Amino acid sequence: MKRIGFLSFGHWSASPGSQTRSAADVLHQSIDLAVAAEELGADGAYFRVHHYARQLASPFPLLAAAGARTSRIELGTGVIDMRYENPLYMAEDAGAADLIAGGRLQLGVSRGSPEQVIDGWRYFGYDAPEGQTMADVARSNTEVFLKVIDGARFADPSPRPMFPNPHPGPLGIEPQSPGLRERIWWGAASDATAVWAAEQGMNLMSSTLKEDESGEPFHVQQRKQIEKFRAAWTEAGHEREPRVSVSRSIFALVNDQDRMYFGGGQRDEDDQFAQLDDYRAVFGRSYAAEPDRLIEQLRGDEAIEAADTLLLTVPNQLGVDYNAHVLDAIITHVAPGLGWR
């Protein structure tokens, strides 16, 4: 068995053919797609977080709203850029949204992806202390976030509080949501940050790109990253089993509409390499084929095999009905043939 969910980038634009022409469109349709995915038997509804772009940005109102409309499906992010976050305020938002959802949040956090603007975090009021980088800040903010959602009590109470305190001594962030600490994922681009995530007791979220560290095929490098993560997890002595997700663009061609959108022209059937910020990245291929052929292709993807969770990137601008069909085609026509269902 493998958990299967979707990952939406949440694009909107007024371009021809787009069914998400405004921010309101994409927010409402994201909630509707989470509801539809739950009805289809999918396991997760995940959303990207990008600043300064016509894409989903502030995740907690969306997660809370989706949590109020659904009852079973996991609701997550992929990923929240911790360079932009006040970890204490984020802990309040996360705790509240998780309580609304009944403990179903699966929050992916990380250093973030390449940006639309130069040093965008500075406009949010953040910068790196002398001698540190913003990657250091992201990891530090994450460590603080993990501590406070785990119940750390650190703030000296007022001797004359407005309301009686629930217990003597320092106070912590409220509300607390039990179990949230075990449902935080780190989006790792490198093997080293995957190891760091394991040491911190976070689950691993590996996307459709990673730092090229060996020149090997993407799925092989990603599978080795997963193995290093699990080895570090065992070495750290954590008691629970970690979770690992990978993301892929996968389309089963089962009708003429699928073939029109994804069946012709050039597709990314080979890995791509490119310079990304300060490192060389390898991007994984896309998959689009008739179900039988798709099953054979996916059998060779070592990283999907190694992960317990597969997130399917969806073309959200094509609308809720079509994206629900994309998920249903994988769950119905592909997953059983691979032993995922």
Coordinates of N, CA and C in Angstrom, one line a residue, residues 217-326:
P217 N 21.0 9.1 -12.5 CA 19.6 9.5 -12.8 C 18.9 10.0 -11.5
F218 N 18.0 10.9 -11.8 CA 17.3 11.6 -10.7 C 16.7 10.6 -9.7
H219 N 16.0 9.6 -10.1 CA 15.3 8.7 -9.2 C 16.3 7.9 -8.4
V220 N 17.5 7.6 -9.0 CA 18.5 6.9 -8.2 C 19.1 7.8 -7.1
Q221 N 19.4 9.0 -7.5 CA 19.9 9.9 -6.4 C 18.9 10.1 -5.3
Q222 N 17.6 10.2 -5.7 CA 16.5 10.4 -4.7 C 16.4 9.2 -3.9
R223 N 16.5 8.0 -4.4 CA 16.4 6.8 -3.6 C 17.6 6.7 -2.7
K224 N 18.7 7.1 -3.1 CA 19.9 7.1 -2.2 C 19.7 8.1 -1.1
Q225 N 19.1 9.3 -1.4 CA 18.8 10.3 -0.4 C 17.9 9.7 0.7
I226 N 16.9 9.0 0.2 CA 15.9 8.4 1.2 C 16.6 7.4 2.1
E227 N 17.5 6.6 1.5 CA 18.2 5.6 2.3 C 19.1 6.3 3.4
K228 N 19.8 7.4 3.0 CA 20.6 8.1 4.0 C 19.7 8.7 5.1
F229 N 18.6 9.2 4.7 CA 17.6 9.8 5.7 C 17.2 8.7 6.7
R230 N 16.8 7.5 6.2 CA 16.4 6.5 7.1 C 17.5 5.9 8.0
A231 N 18.7 5.9 7.4 CA 19.9 5.5 8.2 C 20.1 6.5 9.3
A232 N 20.1 7.8 9.0 CA 20.3 8.8 10.0 C 19.1 8.8 11.1
W233 N 17.9 8.5 10.6 CA 16.8 8.3 11.6 C 17.1 7.2 12.6
T234 N 17.5 6.1 12.1 CA 17.8 5.0 13.0 C 18.9 5.3 13.9
E235 N 20.0 6.0 13.4 CA 21.1 6.4 14.2 C 20.7 7.4 15.3
A236 N 19.7 8.2 15.0 CA 19.3 9.2 16.0 C 18.4 8.6 17.1
G237 N 18.0 7.3 16.9 CA 17.2 6.6 18.0 C 15.8 7.0 18.1
H238 N 15.2 7.6 17.1 CA 13.8 7.9 17.2 C 12.9 6.7 17.3
E239 N 11.8 6.7 18.1 CA 11.1 5.5 18.3 C 10.0 5.2 17.2
R240 N 9.5 6.3 16.6 CA 8.5 6.0 15.6 C 9.1 5.8 14.2
E241 N 8.3 5.3 13.3 CA 8.8 5.2 11.9 C 8.5 6.5 11.2
P242 N 9.5 6.9 10.4 CA 9.4 8.2 9.7 C 8.6 8.0 8.4
R243 N 8.0 9.0 7.9 CA 7.4 9.0 6.6 C 8.2 9.7 5.5
V244 N 8.1 9.2 4.3 CA 8.9 9.8 3.2 C 7.9 10.0 2.0
S245 N 7.9 11.2 1.4 CA 7.1 11.4 0.2 C 8.0 11.8 -1.0
V246 N 7.6 11.5 -2.2 CA 8.2 12.0 -3.4 C 7.1 12.6 -4.2
S247 N 7.4 13.5 -5.1 CA 6.4 14.2 -6.0 C 6.7 13.8 -7.4
R248 N 5.7 13.6 -8.2 CA 5.9 13.3 -9.6 C 4.7 13.9 -10.4
S249 N 5.0 14.2 -11.7 CA 4.0 14.5 -12.7 C 3.7 13.3 -13.5
I250 N 2.5 12.7 -13.2 CA 2.1 11.4 -13.8 C 0.7 11.5 -14.4
F251 N 0.5 11.2 -15.6 CA -0.8 11.3 -16.2 C -1.1 10.0 -17.0
A252 N -2.2 9.4 -16.6 CA -2.7 8.2 -17.3 C -3.6 8.6 -18.4
L253 N -3.3 8.2 -19.6 CA -4.0 8.6 -20.8 C -5.2 7.6 -21.0
V254 N -6.4 8.0 -20.6 CA -7.5 7.1 -20.6 C -8.6 7.6 -21.5
N255 N -8.5 8.8 -22.0 CA -9.6 9.4 -22.9 C -9.0 10.4 -23.8
D256 N -9.8 10.9 -24.7 CA -9.3 11.8 -25.7 C -8.8 13.1 -25.1
Q257 N -9.5 13.6 -24.0 CA -9.0 14.8 -23.4 C -7.6 14.7 -22.8
D258 N -7.4 13.5 -22.2 CA -6.0 13.3 -21.7 C -5.0 13.3 -22.8
R259 N -5.3 12.6 -23.9 CA -4.4 12.6 -25.0 C -4.2 14.0 -25.6
M260 N -5.2 14.8 -25.6 CA -5.1 16.1 -26.2 C -4.1 17.0 -25.3
Y261 N -4.3 16.8 -24.0 CA -3.5 17.6 -23.1 C -2.0 17.1 -22.9
F262 N -1.9 15.8 -22.9 CA -0.6 15.2 -22.5 C 0.0 14.1 -23.4
G263 N -0.8 13.8 -24.4 CA -0.4 12.6 -25.2 C 0.5 12.9 -26.4
G264 N 0.7 14.2 -26.8 CA 1.5 14.5 -28.0 C 2.6 15.5 -27.7
G265 N 3.4 15.7 -28.7 CA 4.5 16.7 -28.6 C 5.6 16.2 -27.7
Q266 N 6.5 17.1 -27.3 CA 7.7 16.8 -26.5 C 7.3 16.7 -25.1
R267 N 7.7 15.7 -24.4 CA 7.5 15.5 -23.0 C 8.8 15.3 -22.3
D268 N 8.9 15.6 -21.0 CA 10.1 15.5 -20.3 C 10.3 14.0 -19.9
E269 N 10.7 13.2 -20.9 CA 10.9 11.8 -20.6 C 12.4 11.5 -20.1
D270 N 13.2 12.5 -20.1 CA 14.5 12.3 -19.6 C 14.8 13.4 -18.5
D271 N 15.7 13.1 -17.6 CA 16.1 14.0 -16.5 C 16.7 15.3 -17.2
Q272 N 16.5 16.4 -16.5 CA 17.0 17.7 -16.9 C 18.0 18.2 -15.9
F273 N 19.0 18.8 -16.3 CA 20.0 19.4 -15.4 C 20.1 20.9 -15.6
A274 N 20.2 21.7 -14.5 CA 20.2 23.1 -14.7 C 20.9 23.7 -13.4
Q275 N 21.5 24.9 -13.6 CA 22.0 25.7 -12.4 C 20.9 26.4 -11.7
L276 N 20.7 26.2 -10.4 CA 19.6 26.7 -9.7 C 20.2 27.4 -8.4
D277 N 20.1 28.7 -8.3 CA 20.7 29.4 -7.3 C 22.2 29.1 -7.2
D278 N 22.6 28.5 -6.1 CA 24.1 28.3 -6.0 C 24.4 26.8 -6.1
Y279 N 23.6 26.0 -6.8 CA 23.9 24.6 -6.9 C 23.3 24.1 -8.3
R280 N 23.9 23.0 -8.7 CA 23.4 22.3 -9.9 C 22.3 21.4 -9.5
A281 N 21.2 21.5 -10.2 CA 20.0 20.7 -9.8 C 19.7 19.7 -10.9
V282 N 19.1 18.5 -10.5 CA 18.6 17.6 -11.5 C 17.1 17.5 -11.3
F283 N 16.4 17.6 -12.4 CA 14.9 17.5 -12.4 C 14.4 16.2 -12.9
G284 N 13.5 15.6 -12.2 CA 13.0 14.3 -12.7 C 12.1 14.4 -13.9
R285 N 11.9 13.4 -14.6 CA 11.1 13.3 -15.8 C 9.6 13.3 -15.4
S286 N 8.8 13.6 -16.4 CA 7.3 13.5 -16.3 C 6.9 12.2 -16.9
Y287 N 5.7 11.7 -16.5 CA 5.2 10.4 -17.1 C 3.8 10.7 -17.7
A288 N 3.6 10.2 -18.9 CA 2.3 10.3 -19.5 C 2.2 9.2 -20.5
A289 N 1.3 8.3 -20.3 CA 1.1 7.1 -21.2 C -0.2 6.4 -20.9
E290 N -0.5 5.4 -21.8 CA -1.6 4.6 -21.5 C -1.3 3.8 -20.2
P291 N -2.4 3.4 -19.4 CA -2.1 2.8 -18.1 C -1.1 1.6 -18.1
D292 N -1.3 0.7 -19.0 CA -0.4 -0.5 -19.0 C 1.1 -0.1 -19.2
R293 N 1.3 0.8 -20.1 CA 2.7 1.3 -20.3 C 3.2 2.1 -19.1
L294 N 2.3 2.9 -18.6 CA 2.6 3.7 -17.4 C 3.1 2.9 -16.2
I295 N 2.4 1.8 -16.0 CA 2.7 0.8 -14.9 C 4.1 0.3 -15.1
E296 N 4.5 -0.1 -16.3 CA 5.8 -0.6 -16.6 C 6.9 0.5 -16.4
Q297 N 6.6 1.7 -16.8 CA 7.5 2.8 -16.6 C 7.8 3.1 -15.1
L298 N 6.7 3.1 -14.4 CA 6.8 3.5 -13.0 C 7.5 2.4 -12.1
R299 N 7.4 1.1 -12.6 CA 8.1 0.1 -11.9 C 9.6 0.4 -11.8
G300 N 10.1 1.1 -12.8 CA 11.6 1.4 -12.8 C 12.0 2.6 -11.9
D301 N 11.0 3.3 -11.3 CA 11.3 4.5 -10.5 C 11.7 4.1 -9.1
E302 N 12.9 4.1 -8.8 CA 13.4 3.5 -7.5 C 13.0 4.4 -6.3
A303 N 12.8 5.7 -6.5 CA 12.5 6.6 -5.4 C 11.0 6.4 -5.1
I304 N 10.1 6.3 -6.1 CA 8.7 6.0 -5.8 C 8.6 4.7 -5.0
E305 N 9.3 3.7 -5.4 CA 9.3 2.4 -4.7 C 9.7 2.6 -3.2
A306 N 10.7 3.4 -3.0 CA 11.3 3.6 -1.6 C 10.4 4.4 -0.7
A307 N 9.5 5.3 -1.3 CA 8.7 6.2 -0.5 C 7.4 5.5 -0.1
D308 N 6.8 6.0 1.0 CA 5.5 5.5 1.4 C 4.4 6.4 0.9
T309 N 4.7 7.6 0.4 CA 3.7 8.6 0.0 C 4.1 9.1 -1.4
L310 N 3.2 9.2 -2.3 CA 3.4 9.7 -3.6 C 2.4 10.9 -3.8
L311 N 3.0 12.1 -4.1 CA 2.2 13.3 -4.4 C 2.2 13.6 -5.9
L312 N 1.1 13.6 -6.4 CA 0.9 13.8 -7.9 C 0.7 15.3 -8.1
T313 N 1.6 15.9 -8.9 CA 1.5 17.3 -9.2 C 0.3 17.5 -10.2
V314 N -0.6 18.4 -9.9 CA -1.8 18.5 -10.8 C -1.8 19.9 -11.5
P315 N -2.3 19.9 -12.7 CA -2.5 21.1 -13.5 C -3.7 21.9 -13.0
N316 N -3.6 22.6 -11.9 CA -4.8 23.1 -11.2 C -5.6 24.1 -12.1
Q317 N -4.9 24.7 -13.1 CA -5.7 25.7 -13.9 C -6.7 25.0 -14.9
L318 N -6.6 23.7 -15.0 CA -7.6 23.0 -15.8 C -8.9 22.7 -15.1
G319 N -9.0 23.1 -13.8 CA -10.3 23.0 -13.1 C -10.4 21.8 -12.2
V320 N -11.4 21.8 -11.3 CA -11.6 20.8 -10.3 C -12.0 19.4 -11.0
D321 N -12.9 19.5 -11.9 CA -13.4 18.2 -12.5 C -12.3 17.5 -13.2
Y322 N -11.5 18.2 -14.0 CA -10.4 17.5 -14.7 C -9.3 17.0 -13.8
N323 N -9.0 17.7 -12.8 CA -8.0 17.3 -11.8 C -8.5 16.1 -11.0
A324 N -9.7 16.1 -10.7 CA -10.3 14.9 -10.0 C -10.2 13.7 -10.9
H325 N -10.4 13.9 -12.2 CA -10.3 12.8 -13.2 C -8.8 12.3 -13.2
V326 N -7.9 13.2 -13.2 CA -6.4 12.8 -13.2 C -6.1 11.9 -12.0

